[in-house]
Amino acid sequence: MIVLGLDGATFSLIRPWAEAGHLPNFTRLFDDSTNDELESTVPEVTVPAWPTFATGRDPPDLDMYGFTHFNRDTRKNDLSHDEFVPGKMWDIVDDQGGRSVVFNIPGSYPWREIDGSIIAAAPEYKDEYAHPPERWEELQDLVGDYKLRNDEEPGSREYVELSLDLINKRFDAFEHLIERENPDLAVGLIRATDRVAHHYWGPDSLPSKDSEIFEVYEEVDHRLGEFLDAHDGENILVMSDHGFEKVRTKFAPNYVLEREGLVSLMDSGNTTKATIGSVRDSASDALTRIGFLTLARRVVPERLLTNIPTGDSLGLDNAISLERIDWDQTSAIADVGQKTTMIYVLSNDPSDIRQIVDRVEKTLQTAVDNSGLTVRFERLERGGPHTPDLTMVIETPEVHASSRFDVSKPLFDVDTSGHAREGILFARGPVFQKTGVKVEANIVDIAPTVLHALGYRLPESMSGSVLDLFQSGTDPAERDPETYNFVQRGETPNASSVTDNGEQEDEVKDRLRELGYLE
């Protein structure tokens, strides 16, 4: 079984371009596979979407809500880069005697050793890492100058050229590892489809055929055709963790909560940090333009800049860094992830939680109604300090959430792009139904579906379900899923914590702001 991920790939681009004859290999998938939208996690962000994909467990079970997520106990934003997530599908395969290839999947580091190979996706501060370690040198010998990330300046032609180069190197490397290992399960990811959509969308809802985004999708389509030919007759899933869309307006829940008296801001916080942050931003912009930012980070002691705000807007992360929030007078705070607002009640008293959530939901519902938006709310049981008490998902197209306080009204105009709720799913191969099936799939269902198709038992901890997409008469169609009490063997992997290293934390947050994940 092969799972090929295309990060952020979206039917809003693939369908019209395929129908126009521009993406012939995606057209092949439409013609000879079961295909449907794949609903993402709440929030629809790379993390927790890929950990949910890998484990078959929802964000409340993982207590994971973003690259950064608010911690109600410490009242800070924690980075989730180094959090070990047990029970990934390749761990389950290994536990039952199988072999896997894991390539470029976010959240695959830190790992527990498996029978097979792992090339992990980058925490932004790492340069290389693989299991076993010699796979990295093997990879470099194969493709030459393999990179975990695109370090060119976003918006430049060099960024696009390196994106195209990395698409080819990642396809080559993934194919090599599959041939080398002959695994039961191979999981790999191409990330360029996400990164160029963040930086090159442009003003239109559908970028033109002359756009950089189309150029990347066209290259992916070309390599996809070669990949499908090489694995004709095998079972393949092609999927994404979320979709993408043009974003024209944003809704600011913290502005609404402050006006209602649920959040209290102090007139001035740490002015020294604010001044240093402004100087740092100006220097960073100049150094980026001349290509010296990475060198400067190595020369200037980042411990001097830890928790210094970045950017001009007063979003949640900067408000925390500047010490602008009066926590004693604040009942609830909003963090955001693309189209999702996450509400954290600061009290631990069950009665207070219910009353405050009722008040917040009523307040936000009134504000979104007045703004002409459609939303849905969900109340959650706390899975840990990062799990919100209430989520609000914006269902109106081309509208996202913002954690900003410093706006003049709840809904404000922007010109950017961001994640959509629906990713893509194609299921192609002997065990899958061919076409015409409405799957109604969620990303949490992928891991149990893959394990069941391979004949493995499912961990009892999985909250996802086996999807009904198997061809009648095949083994997975005729067999009921079996479960067992999976226990992660061995010691918990020990990764160096990014939150204990100011340079690493600063670099990660810079990249998250660059992609629009952090304000």
Short mmCIF file of C-alpha atoms in Angstrom, two decimals:
data_model
loop_
_atom_site.label_atom_id
_atom_site.label_comp_id
_atom_site.label_asym_id
_atom_site.label_seq_id
_atom_site.Cartn_x
_atom_site.Cartn_y
_atom_site.Cartn_z
CA MET A 1 0.00 0.00 0.00
CA ILE A 2 1.30 3.44 -0.99
CA VAL A 3 0.00 6.72 0.40
CA LEU A 4 1.16 9.75 -1.59
CA GLY A 5 0.43 13.04 0.15
CA LEU A 6 0.26 16.34 -1.72
CA ASP A 7 0.36 18.97 0.99
CA GLY A 8 -2.53 21.42 0.70
CA ALA A 9 -3.60 20.09 -2.71
CA THR A 10 -7.10 21.25 -3.48
CA PHE A 11 -9.88 20.29 -5.87
CA SER A 12 -10.62 24.00 -6.30
CA LEU A 13 -7.52 24.07 -8.53
CA ILE A 14 -7.24 20.47 -9.71
CA ARG A 15 -10.79 20.09 -11.07
CA PRO A 16 -10.90 23.16 -13.34
CA TRP A 17 -7.36 22.62 -14.60
CA ALA A 18 -8.00 18.92 -15.23
CA GLU A 19 -11.30 19.64 -16.98
CA ALA A 20 -9.47 22.11 -19.21
CA GLY A 21 -7.03 19.36 -20.19
CA HIS A 22 -4.03 20.81 -18.37
CA LEU A 23 -3.48 18.03 -15.78
CA PRO A 24 -3.77 14.73 -17.70
CA ASN A 25 -2.61 12.49 -14.86
CA PHE A 26 -5.02 13.93 -12.32
CA THR A 27 -7.64 13.32 -15.03
CA ARG A 28 -6.53 9.66 -15.04
CA LEU A 29 -7.18 9.53 -11.31
CA PHE A 30 -10.64 11.04 -11.71
CA ASP A 31 -11.42 8.45 -14.39
CA ASP A 32 -10.14 5.26 -12.72
CA SER A 33 -10.31 5.80 -8.96
CA THR A 34 -12.72 6.43 -6.14
CA ASN A 35 -12.35 10.11 -5.33
CA ASP A 36 -13.95 12.59 -2.99
CA GLU A 37 -13.16 15.51 -0.73
CA LEU A 38 -11.25 14.65 2.44
CA GLU A 39 -12.34 16.72 5.43
CA SER A 40 -9.48 18.08 7.48
CA THR A 41 -9.05 18.38 11.22
CA VAL A 42 -10.33 21.24 13.37
CA PRO A 43 -8.27 23.37 12.94
CA GLU A 44 -7.38 22.73 9.28
CA VAL A 45 -3.65 23.20 9.81
CA THR A 46 -0.69 20.98 8.83
CA VAL A 47 -0.24 20.17 12.51
CA PRO A 48 -2.52 18.58 13.79
CA ALA A 49 -3.71 17.31 10.38
CA TRP A 50 -0.69 15.11 9.58
CA PRO A 51 -0.40 13.64 13.12
CA THR A 52 -4.13 12.86 12.93
CA PHE A 53 -3.58 11.25 9.52
CA ALA A 54 -0.76 9.13 10.94
CA THR A 55 -2.48 8.00 14.13
CA GLY A 56 -6.19 7.91 13.38
CA ARG A 57 -6.76 10.06 16.47
CA ASP A 58 -8.48 13.44 16.61
CA PRO A 59 -6.81 16.62 17.94
CA PRO A 60 -8.52 16.38 21.38
CA ASP A 61 -7.01 12.90 21.79
CA LEU A 62 -3.59 14.25 20.78
CA ASP A 63 -4.00 17.58 22.66
CA MET A 64 -2.46 19.17 19.57
CA TYR A 65 -3.86 22.26 17.86
CA GLY A 66 -1.17 23.77 15.67
CA PHE A 67 2.52 24.38 15.08
CA THR A 68 1.94 26.62 18.07
CA HIS A 69 -0.96 26.13 20.43
CA PHE A 70 -2.14 28.09 23.45
CA ASN A 71 -1.46 26.53 26.84
CA ARG A 72 -4.17 27.52 29.32
CA ASP A 73 -2.01 26.44 32.27
CA THR A 74 1.03 28.59 31.44
CA ARG A 75 -0.88 31.16 29.33
CA LYS A 76 1.77 30.98 26.64
CA ASN A 77 1.94 29.66 23.08
CA ASP A 78 3.79 26.34 23.00
CA LEU A 79 5.58 24.99 19.93
CA SER A 80 4.60 21.42 19.08
CA HIS A 81 7.58 20.58 16.82
CA ASP A 82 9.33 18.17 19.17
CA GLU A 83 6.30 16.45 20.67
CA PHE A 84 6.52 12.68 20.26
CA VAL A 85 3.22 11.28 18.98
CA PRO A 86 2.94 7.54 19.67
CA GLY A 87 0.95 5.02 17.66
CA LYS A 88 1.54 6.20 14.10
CA MET A 89 0.40 3.75 11.44
CA TRP A 90 3.98 2.73 10.62
CA ASP A 91 4.51 1.93 14.32
CA ILE A 92 1.47 -0.34 14.14
CA VAL A 93 2.80 -2.04 10.99
CA ASP A 94 6.14 -2.57 12.72
CA ASP A 95 4.45 -3.88 15.87
CA GLN A 96 2.73 -6.58 13.79
CA GLY A 97 5.83 -7.61 11.86
CA GLY A 98 5.60 -5.38 8.79
CA ARG A 99 8.01 -3.02 7.05
CA SER A 100 7.48 0.66 6.17
CA VAL A 101 8.94 3.63 4.33
CA VAL A 102 8.11 7.05 5.81
CA PHE A 103 9.17 10.03 3.73
CA ASN A 104 8.83 13.76 4.50
CA ILE A 105 5.75 13.49 6.77
CA PRO A 106 5.28 16.34 9.30
CA GLY A 107 5.24 14.94 12.82
CA SER A 108 7.33 11.88 11.93
CA TYR A 109 10.15 13.26 14.10
CA PRO A 110 10.97 12.28 16.79
CA TRP A 111 10.46 8.60 15.93
CA ARG A 112 10.66 5.17 17.43
CA GLU A 113 12.87 2.93 15.31
CA ILE A 114 10.97 0.73 12.87
CA ASP A 115 11.80 -1.97 10.37
CA GLY A 116 12.32 0.18 7.28
CA SER A 117 13.40 3.74 6.55
CA ILE A 118 12.35 7.19 7.73
CA ILE A 119 13.29 10.52 6.17
CA ALA A 120 11.51 12.96 8.45
CA ALA A 121 10.07 16.33 7.52
CA ALA A 122 11.82 19.32 8.99
CA PRO A 123 11.42 21.03 12.18
CA GLU A 124 12.77 24.25 10.74
CA TYR A 125 16.02 24.20 12.73
CA LYS A 126 17.21 20.76 11.57
CA ASP A 127 19.44 20.24 8.54
CA GLU A 128 19.26 16.48 8.17
CA TYR A 129 17.96 13.44 9.90
CA ALA A 130 17.06 9.92 8.91
CA HIS A 131 16.54 6.42 10.26
CA PRO A 132 18.83 4.63 9.93
CA PRO A 133 21.32 7.56 9.82
CA GLU A 134 23.11 6.30 6.71
CA ARG A 135 19.93 6.85 4.65
CA TRP A 136 20.70 10.57 4.60
CA GLU A 137 24.05 10.12 2.84
CA GLU A 138 22.42 7.61 0.51
CA LEU A 139 19.78 10.20 -0.32
CA GLN A 140 22.38 12.86 -1.05
CA ASP A 141 24.27 10.48 -3.34
CA LEU A 142 21.04 9.71 -5.18
CA VAL A 143 19.61 13.17 -5.87
CA GLY A 144 22.39 15.60 -4.87
CA ASP A 145 21.92 18.54 -2.49
CA TYR A 146 18.65 17.27 -1.01
CA LYS A 147 17.01 19.89 1.22
CA LEU A 148 14.41 19.51 3.94
CA ARG A 149 12.98 22.95 3.18
CA ASN A 150 13.00 25.75 0.63
CA ASP A 151 15.31 28.49 1.95
CA GLU A 152 14.91 30.89 -0.98
CA GLU A 153 13.02 34.13 -0.40
CA PRO A 154 9.23 33.60 -0.82
CA GLY A 155 7.88 35.57 -3.73
CA SER A 156 11.10 35.29 -5.72
CA ARG A 157 11.66 33.32 -8.91
CA GLU A 158 14.41 31.42 -7.10
CA TYR A 159 11.82 30.10 -4.63
CA VAL A 160 9.73 28.71 -7.49
CA GLU A 161 12.75 27.15 -9.21
CA LEU A 162 13.84 25.43 -6.00
CA SER A 163 10.26 24.25 -5.41
CA LEU A 164 10.24 22.59 -8.83
CA ASP A 165 13.66 21.05 -8.15
CA LEU A 166 12.51 19.70 -4.77
CA ILE A 167 9.39 18.16 -6.34
CA ASN A 168 11.59 16.05 -8.59
CA LYS A 169 14.07 15.18 -5.86
CA ARG A 170 11.32 14.14 -3.47
CA PHE A 171 9.63 11.93 -6.07
CA ASP A 172 13.01 10.38 -6.95
CA ALA A 173 13.90 9.79 -3.31
CA PHE A 174 10.52 8.31 -2.38
CA GLU A 175 10.62 5.97 -5.37
CA HIS A 176 14.16 4.90 -4.49
CA LEU A 177 13.19 4.05 -0.91
CA ILE A 178 10.19 2.05 -2.09
CA GLU A 179 12.36 0.04 -4.47
CA ARG A 180 15.04 -0.41 -1.82
CA GLU A 181 12.81 -1.52 1.04
CA ASN A 182 9.92 -3.29 -0.73
CA PRO A 183 7.71 -2.18 2.16
CA ASP A 184 4.23 -3.27 3.21
CA LEU A 185 3.44 0.42 3.70
CA ALA A 186 5.02 3.44 2.01
CA VAL A 187 3.94 6.96 3.02
CA GLY A 188 5.43 10.02 1.33
CA LEU A 189 4.68 13.71 0.93
CA ILE A 190 5.28 16.47 -1.63
CA ARG A 191 5.04 19.85 0.13
CA ALA A 192 5.44 22.37 -2.70
CA THR A 193 1.70 22.39 -3.45
CA ASP A 194 1.15 24.00 -0.05
CA ARG A 195 4.05 26.43 0.04
CA VAL A 196 3.50 28.03 -3.36
CA ALA A 197 -0.22 28.40 -2.60
CA HIS A 198 0.68 30.47 0.46
CA HIS A 199 3.01 32.77 -1.43
CA TYR A 200 1.82 32.99 -5.07
CA TRP A 201 -2.00 32.78 -5.17
CA GLY A 202 -2.62 36.26 -6.53
CA PRO A 203 -5.88 38.26 -6.71
CA ASP A 204 -8.21 35.71 -8.34
CA SER A 205 -10.18 32.85 -6.80
CA LEU A 206 -8.70 30.61 -9.51
CA PRO A 207 -5.09 31.47 -10.38
CA SER A 208 -4.36 31.59 -14.09
CA LYS A 209 -2.52 29.01 -16.18
CA ASP A 210 0.38 31.49 -16.25
CA SER A 211 0.76 31.48 -12.46
CA GLU A 212 3.55 29.96 -10.41
CA ILE A 213 0.97 27.76 -8.67
CA PHE A 214 -0.06 26.21 -11.97
CA GLU A 215 3.60 25.67 -12.83
CA VAL A 216 4.05 23.64 -9.64
CA TYR A 217 0.83 21.65 -10.13
CA GLU A 218 1.83 20.91 -13.72
CA GLU A 219 5.18 19.51 -12.54
CA VAL A 220 3.46 17.45 -9.84
CA ASP A 221 1.04 16.12 -12.48
CA HIS A 222 3.97 15.08 -14.70
CA ARG A 223 5.72 13.22 -11.89
CA LEU A 224 2.42 11.76 -10.69
CA GLY A 225 1.96 10.14 -14.11
CA GLU A 226 5.36 8.48 -13.89
CA PHE A 227 4.61 7.35 -10.35
CA LEU A 228 1.25 5.84 -11.33
CA ASP A 229 2.87 4.01 -14.25
CA ALA A 230 5.60 2.60 -11.99
CA HIS A 231 3.00 1.29 -9.54
CA ASP A 232 0.27 0.19 -11.90
CA GLY A 233 -1.74 -2.60 -10.29
CA GLU A 234 -0.79 -1.56 -6.74
CA ASN A 235 -3.08 0.00 -4.15
CA ILE A 236 -2.46 3.74 -3.90
CA LEU A 237 -4.06 6.58 -1.97
CA VAL A 238 -3.38 10.13 -3.15
CA MET A 239 -4.53 12.67 -0.58
CA SER A 240 -3.97 16.03 1.07
CA ASP A 241 -4.27 17.28 4.62
CA HIS A 242 -6.48 20.27 3.71
CA GLY A 243 -7.47 22.35 0.72
CA PHE A 244 -6.70 25.93 -0.25
CA GLU A 245 -8.59 29.10 -1.14
CA LYS A 246 -8.26 32.79 -1.78
CA VAL A 247 -8.78 34.79 1.45
CA ARG A 248 -10.36 38.24 1.15
CA THR A 249 -11.61 38.93 4.67
CA LYS A 250 -10.80 37.88 8.23
CA PHE A 251 -12.93 37.74 11.37
CA ALA A 252 -11.32 38.86 14.65
CA PRO A 253 -12.81 36.98 17.64
CA ASN A 254 -10.45 38.56 20.19
CA TYR A 255 -11.68 42.03 19.15
CA VAL A 256 -15.25 40.83 19.79
CA LEU A 257 -14.36 39.21 23.13
CA GLU A 258 -12.54 42.33 24.33
CA ARG A 259 -15.50 44.56 23.54
CA GLU A 260 -17.73 42.16 25.47
CA GLY A 261 -15.41 42.35 28.49
CA LEU A 262 -14.25 38.74 28.27
CA VAL A 263 -10.69 39.80 27.42
CA SER A 264 -8.86 42.65 29.08
CA LEU A 265 -5.84 44.40 27.53
CA MET A 266 -3.48 46.72 29.37
CA ASP A 267 -2.73 50.05 27.68
CA SER A 268 1.00 49.35 27.63
CA GLY A 269 2.97 46.19 28.19
CA ASN A 270 6.69 45.60 27.91
CA THR A 271 7.79 48.64 25.87
CA THR A 272 11.42 47.51 25.80
CA LYS A 273 10.45 44.30 24.02
CA ALA A 274 8.30 46.28 21.58
CA THR A 275 11.20 48.57 20.67
CA ILE A 276 13.66 45.68 20.26
CA GLY A 277 11.08 43.83 18.15
CA SER A 278 10.70 46.76 15.74
CA VAL A 279 14.48 47.08 15.33
CA ARG A 280 14.81 43.33 14.88
CA ASP A 281 12.12 43.24 12.16
CA SER A 282 13.80 46.04 10.20
CA ALA A 283 17.16 44.29 10.43
CA SER A 284 15.66 40.93 9.47
CA ASP A 285 13.97 42.42 6.39
CA ALA A 286 17.23 43.99 5.23
CA LEU A 287 19.28 40.87 5.87
CA THR A 288 16.74 38.69 4.07
CA ARG A 289 16.95 40.88 0.97
CA ILE A 290 20.72 40.48 0.80
CA GLY A 291 20.72 36.83 1.82
CA PHE A 292 22.44 37.13 5.21
CA LEU A 293 19.60 36.37 7.66
CA THR A 294 20.71 32.78 8.33
CA LEU A 295 24.28 33.95 8.95
CA ALA A 296 23.08 36.69 11.28
CA ARG A 297 21.13 34.18 13.34
CA ARG A 298 24.33 32.24 13.89
CA VAL A 299 26.32 35.34 14.88
CA VAL A 300 23.81 37.21 17.09
CA PRO A 301 23.02 35.38 20.37
CA GLU A 302 19.34 34.52 19.96
CA ARG A 303 18.98 34.17 23.73
CA LEU A 304 18.91 37.98 23.67
CA LEU A 305 15.88 37.92 21.36
CA THR A 306 13.81 35.10 22.84
CA ASN A 307 10.11 36.05 23.21
CA ILE A 308 10.65 39.31 21.31
CA PRO A 309 7.54 40.18 19.23
CA THR A 310 7.67 40.11 15.45
CA GLY A 311 5.51 42.09 13.03
CA ASP A 312 3.31 45.16 13.45
CA SER A 313 -0.03 43.52 14.29
CA LEU A 314 -1.21 42.73 17.81
CA GLY A 315 -2.22 39.11 17.47
CA LEU A 316 -2.29 36.63 20.33
CA ASP A 317 1.39 35.67 20.15
CA ASN A 318 2.59 39.28 20.15
CA ALA A 319 0.09 40.24 22.86
CA ILE A 320 1.54 37.49 25.05
CA SER A 321 5.14 38.46 24.23
CA LEU A 322 4.43 42.15 24.97
CA GLU A 323 2.62 41.26 28.23
CA ARG A 324 -0.44 43.20 27.07
CA ILE A 325 -3.06 40.76 28.36
CA ASP A 326 -4.39 41.35 31.87
CA TRP A 327 -4.88 37.71 32.78
CA ASP A 328 -6.55 38.51 36.13
CA GLN A 329 -9.35 40.32 34.28
CA THR A 330 -9.60 37.92 31.32
CA SER A 331 -12.14 35.07 31.30
CA ALA A 332 -11.45 33.55 27.88
CA ILE A 333 -9.03 34.00 25.00
CA ALA A 334 -9.16 33.07 21.31
CA ASP A 335 -6.41 31.36 19.36
CA VAL A 336 -6.93 30.73 15.64
CA GLY A 337 -5.95 28.28 12.95
CA GLN A 338 -6.95 29.36 9.43
CA LYS A 339 -10.80 29.08 9.36
CA THR A 340 -11.03 27.87 12.97
CA THR A 341 -11.33 29.88 16.18
CA MET A 342 -10.36 28.07 19.39
CA ILE A 343 -11.72 29.43 22.67
CA TYR A 344 -9.86 28.76 25.90
CA VAL A 345 -11.68 29.43 29.17
CA LEU A 346 -9.12 30.26 31.84
CA SER A 347 -11.10 28.90 34.78
CA ASN A 348 -10.95 25.24 35.74
CA ASP A 349 -14.29 25.27 37.57
CA PRO A 350 -16.85 23.22 35.55
CA SER A 351 -19.68 25.62 36.34
CA ASP A 352 -17.59 28.64 35.29
CA ILE A 353 -16.55 26.86 32.09
CA ARG A 354 -20.15 26.19 31.06
CA GLN A 355 -21.29 29.75 31.82
CA ILE A 356 -18.36 31.39 30.05
CA VAL A 357 -18.64 29.11 27.00
CA ASP A 358 -22.37 29.94 26.79
CA ARG A 359 -21.56 33.64 26.89
CA VAL A 360 -18.72 33.39 24.37
CA GLU A 361 -20.80 31.35 21.90
CA LYS A 362 -23.71 33.78 22.13
CA THR A 363 -21.38 36.76 21.70
CA LEU A 364 -19.56 35.29 18.69
CA GLN A 365 -22.81 34.08 17.07
CA THR A 366 -24.22 37.60 17.22
CA ALA A 367 -21.03 39.04 15.74
CA VAL A 368 -20.83 36.56 12.84
CA ASP A 369 -24.55 36.96 12.12
CA ASN A 370 -24.07 40.73 11.91
CA SER A 371 -21.09 40.11 9.60
CA GLY A 372 -23.08 37.81 7.31
CA LEU A 373 -20.97 34.71 8.02
CA THR A 374 -21.96 31.08 8.42
CA VAL A 375 -20.20 29.18 11.22
CA ARG A 376 -20.54 26.03 13.28
CA PHE A 377 -19.63 25.58 16.93
CA GLU A 378 -18.42 22.51 18.79
CA ARG A 379 -17.87 22.12 22.54
CA LEU A 380 -14.97 19.90 23.58
CA GLU A 381 -13.89 17.94 26.61
CA ARG A 382 -10.42 19.00 27.68
CA GLY A 383 -7.80 16.52 26.49
CA GLY A 384 -5.00 18.58 28.00
CA PRO A 385 -3.86 22.20 28.39
CA HIS A 386 -3.91 22.82 24.62
CA THR A 387 -7.45 21.55 23.97
CA PRO A 388 -9.94 24.42 23.63
CA ASP A 389 -13.33 24.44 25.31
CA LEU A 390 -15.10 25.66 22.19
CA THR A 391 -14.29 25.79 18.48
CA MET A 392 -15.92 27.92 15.83
CA VAL A 393 -15.35 26.96 12.18
CA ILE A 394 -16.08 29.57 9.51
CA GLU A 395 -17.95 27.88 6.65
CA THR A 396 -18.20 30.97 4.44
CA PRO A 397 -15.70 30.69 1.54
CA GLU A 398 -12.70 33.01 1.38
CA VAL A 399 -13.06 34.12 5.03
CA HIS A 400 -10.54 33.17 7.73
CA ALA A 401 -10.07 33.89 11.43
CA SER A 402 -7.51 36.27 12.93
CA SER A 403 -6.27 36.48 16.51
CA ARG A 404 -5.73 40.24 16.22
CA PHE A 405 -6.95 42.69 18.84
CA ASP A 406 -5.91 45.88 17.00
CA VAL A 407 -8.68 46.13 14.42
CA SER A 408 -11.58 48.58 14.21
CA LYS A 409 -14.35 46.08 13.47
CA PRO A 410 -14.87 42.31 13.63
CA LEU A 411 -14.52 41.73 9.87
CA PHE A 412 -11.64 43.33 7.98
CA ASP A 413 -10.28 43.06 4.44
CA VAL A 414 -7.10 41.20 3.50
CA ASP A 415 -5.47 40.04 0.28
CA THR A 416 -3.93 36.64 0.90
CA SER A 417 -4.63 32.91 0.68
CA GLY A 418 -5.00 30.10 3.18
CA HIS A 419 -6.32 26.68 3.99
CA ALA A 420 -9.75 25.35 3.09
CA ARG A 421 -11.54 22.63 5.04
CA GLU A 422 -11.62 20.05 2.25
CA GLY A 423 -8.55 18.24 0.97
CA ILE A 424 -8.42 15.61 -1.78
CA LEU A 425 -8.68 11.82 -1.77
CA PHE A 426 -8.13 9.36 -4.61
CA ALA A 427 -8.17 5.59 -3.97
CA ARG A 428 -6.79 3.55 -6.87
CA GLY A 429 -5.93 -0.14 -7.10
CA PRO A 430 -7.28 -3.69 -7.00
CA VAL A 431 -8.96 -3.47 -3.57
CA PHE A 432 -10.73 -0.16 -4.19
CA GLN A 433 -14.00 0.54 -5.96
CA LYS A 434 -13.41 2.23 -9.27
CA THR A 435 -15.59 5.35 -9.49
CA GLY A 436 -18.90 6.86 -8.48
CA VAL A 437 -18.67 6.23 -4.72
CA LYS A 438 -19.47 9.00 -2.25
CA VAL A 439 -16.92 8.38 0.48
CA GLU A 440 -17.60 11.24 2.96
CA ALA A 441 -14.12 10.80 4.40
CA ASN A 442 -12.30 12.57 7.19
CA ILE A 443 -8.51 12.61 7.52
CA VAL A 444 -8.82 10.74 10.84
CA ASP A 445 -10.18 7.75 8.85
CA ILE A 446 -7.08 7.26 6.68
CA ALA A 447 -4.92 5.34 9.18
CA PRO A 448 -7.58 2.77 10.14
CA THR A 449 -8.51 2.32 6.46
CA VAL A 450 -4.90 1.73 5.43
CA LEU A 451 -4.19 -0.70 8.26
CA HIS A 452 -7.38 -2.64 7.58
CA ALA A 453 -6.57 -2.84 3.86
CA LEU A 454 -3.17 -4.30 4.76
CA GLY A 455 -4.73 -6.92 7.04
CA TYR A 456 -3.44 -5.44 10.30
CA ARG A 457 -5.35 -5.01 13.54
CA LEU A 458 -6.24 -1.47 14.59
CA PRO A 459 -5.28 0.11 17.92
CA GLU A 460 -8.26 0.50 20.20
CA SER A 461 -7.22 4.13 20.71
CA MET A 462 -8.07 5.12 17.13
CA SER A 463 -11.09 7.40 16.83
CA GLY A 464 -11.28 7.16 13.03
CA SER A 465 -13.30 4.57 11.08
CA VAL A 466 -12.54 2.23 8.18
CA LEU A 467 -13.92 3.88 5.04
CA ASP A 468 -16.42 2.04 2.86
CA LEU A 469 -14.45 2.23 -0.39
CA PHE A 470 -13.36 -1.38 -0.96
CA GLN A 471 -14.37 -3.41 -3.99
CA SER A 472 -16.94 -6.09 -3.23
CA GLY A 473 -15.34 -9.53 -2.97
CA THR A 474 -11.91 -8.26 -1.94
CA ASP A 475 -10.47 -9.30 1.41
CA PRO A 476 -10.85 -5.93 3.20
CA ALA A 477 -14.46 -5.65 1.95
CA GLU A 478 -15.40 -9.06 3.33
CA ARG A 479 -13.48 -8.85 6.62
CA ASP A 480 -14.52 -6.91 9.73
CA PRO A 481 -11.89 -4.66 11.29
CA GLU A 482 -10.10 -6.15 14.31
CA THR A 483 -8.71 -4.09 17.17
CA TYR A 484 -6.12 -4.65 19.89
CA ASN A 485 -4.51 -2.86 22.79
CA PHE A 486 -1.45 -1.35 21.16
CA VAL A 487 1.30 -0.35 23.59
CA GLN A 488 4.22 1.66 22.25
CA ARG A 489 7.33 -0.44 22.85
CA GLY A 490 10.66 0.93 24.00
CA GLU A 491 11.57 4.27 25.53
CA THR A 492 9.90 7.46 24.45
CA PRO A 493 12.18 9.13 21.86
CA ASN A 494 14.07 12.07 23.30
CA ALA A 495 14.29 15.03 20.96
CA SER A 496 16.11 18.24 21.80
CA SER A 497 13.35 20.63 22.77
CA VAL A 498 12.97 23.65 20.51
CA THR A 499 11.36 25.58 23.35
CA ASP A 500 14.61 25.34 25.31
CA ASN A 501 16.61 26.94 22.49
CA GLY A 502 15.94 30.59 21.67
CA GLU A 503 17.56 30.45 18.21
CA GLN A 504 15.50 27.43 17.16
CA GLU A 505 12.24 28.82 18.54
CA ASP A 506 12.80 32.16 16.86
CA GLU A 507 13.51 30.58 13.47
CA VAL A 508 10.43 28.36 13.68
CA LYS A 509 8.17 31.29 14.56
CA ASP A 510 9.65 33.39 11.74
CA ARG A 511 8.73 30.71 9.23
CA LEU A 512 5.24 30.30 10.69
CA ARG A 513 4.60 34.05 10.35
CA GLU A 514 5.99 33.93 6.81
CA LEU A 515 3.33 31.34 5.96
CA GLY A 516 0.55 33.20 7.78
CA TYR A 517 0.21 30.71 10.63
CA LEU A 518 1.14 33.13 13.42
CA GLU A 519 0.24 36.76 14.19
#
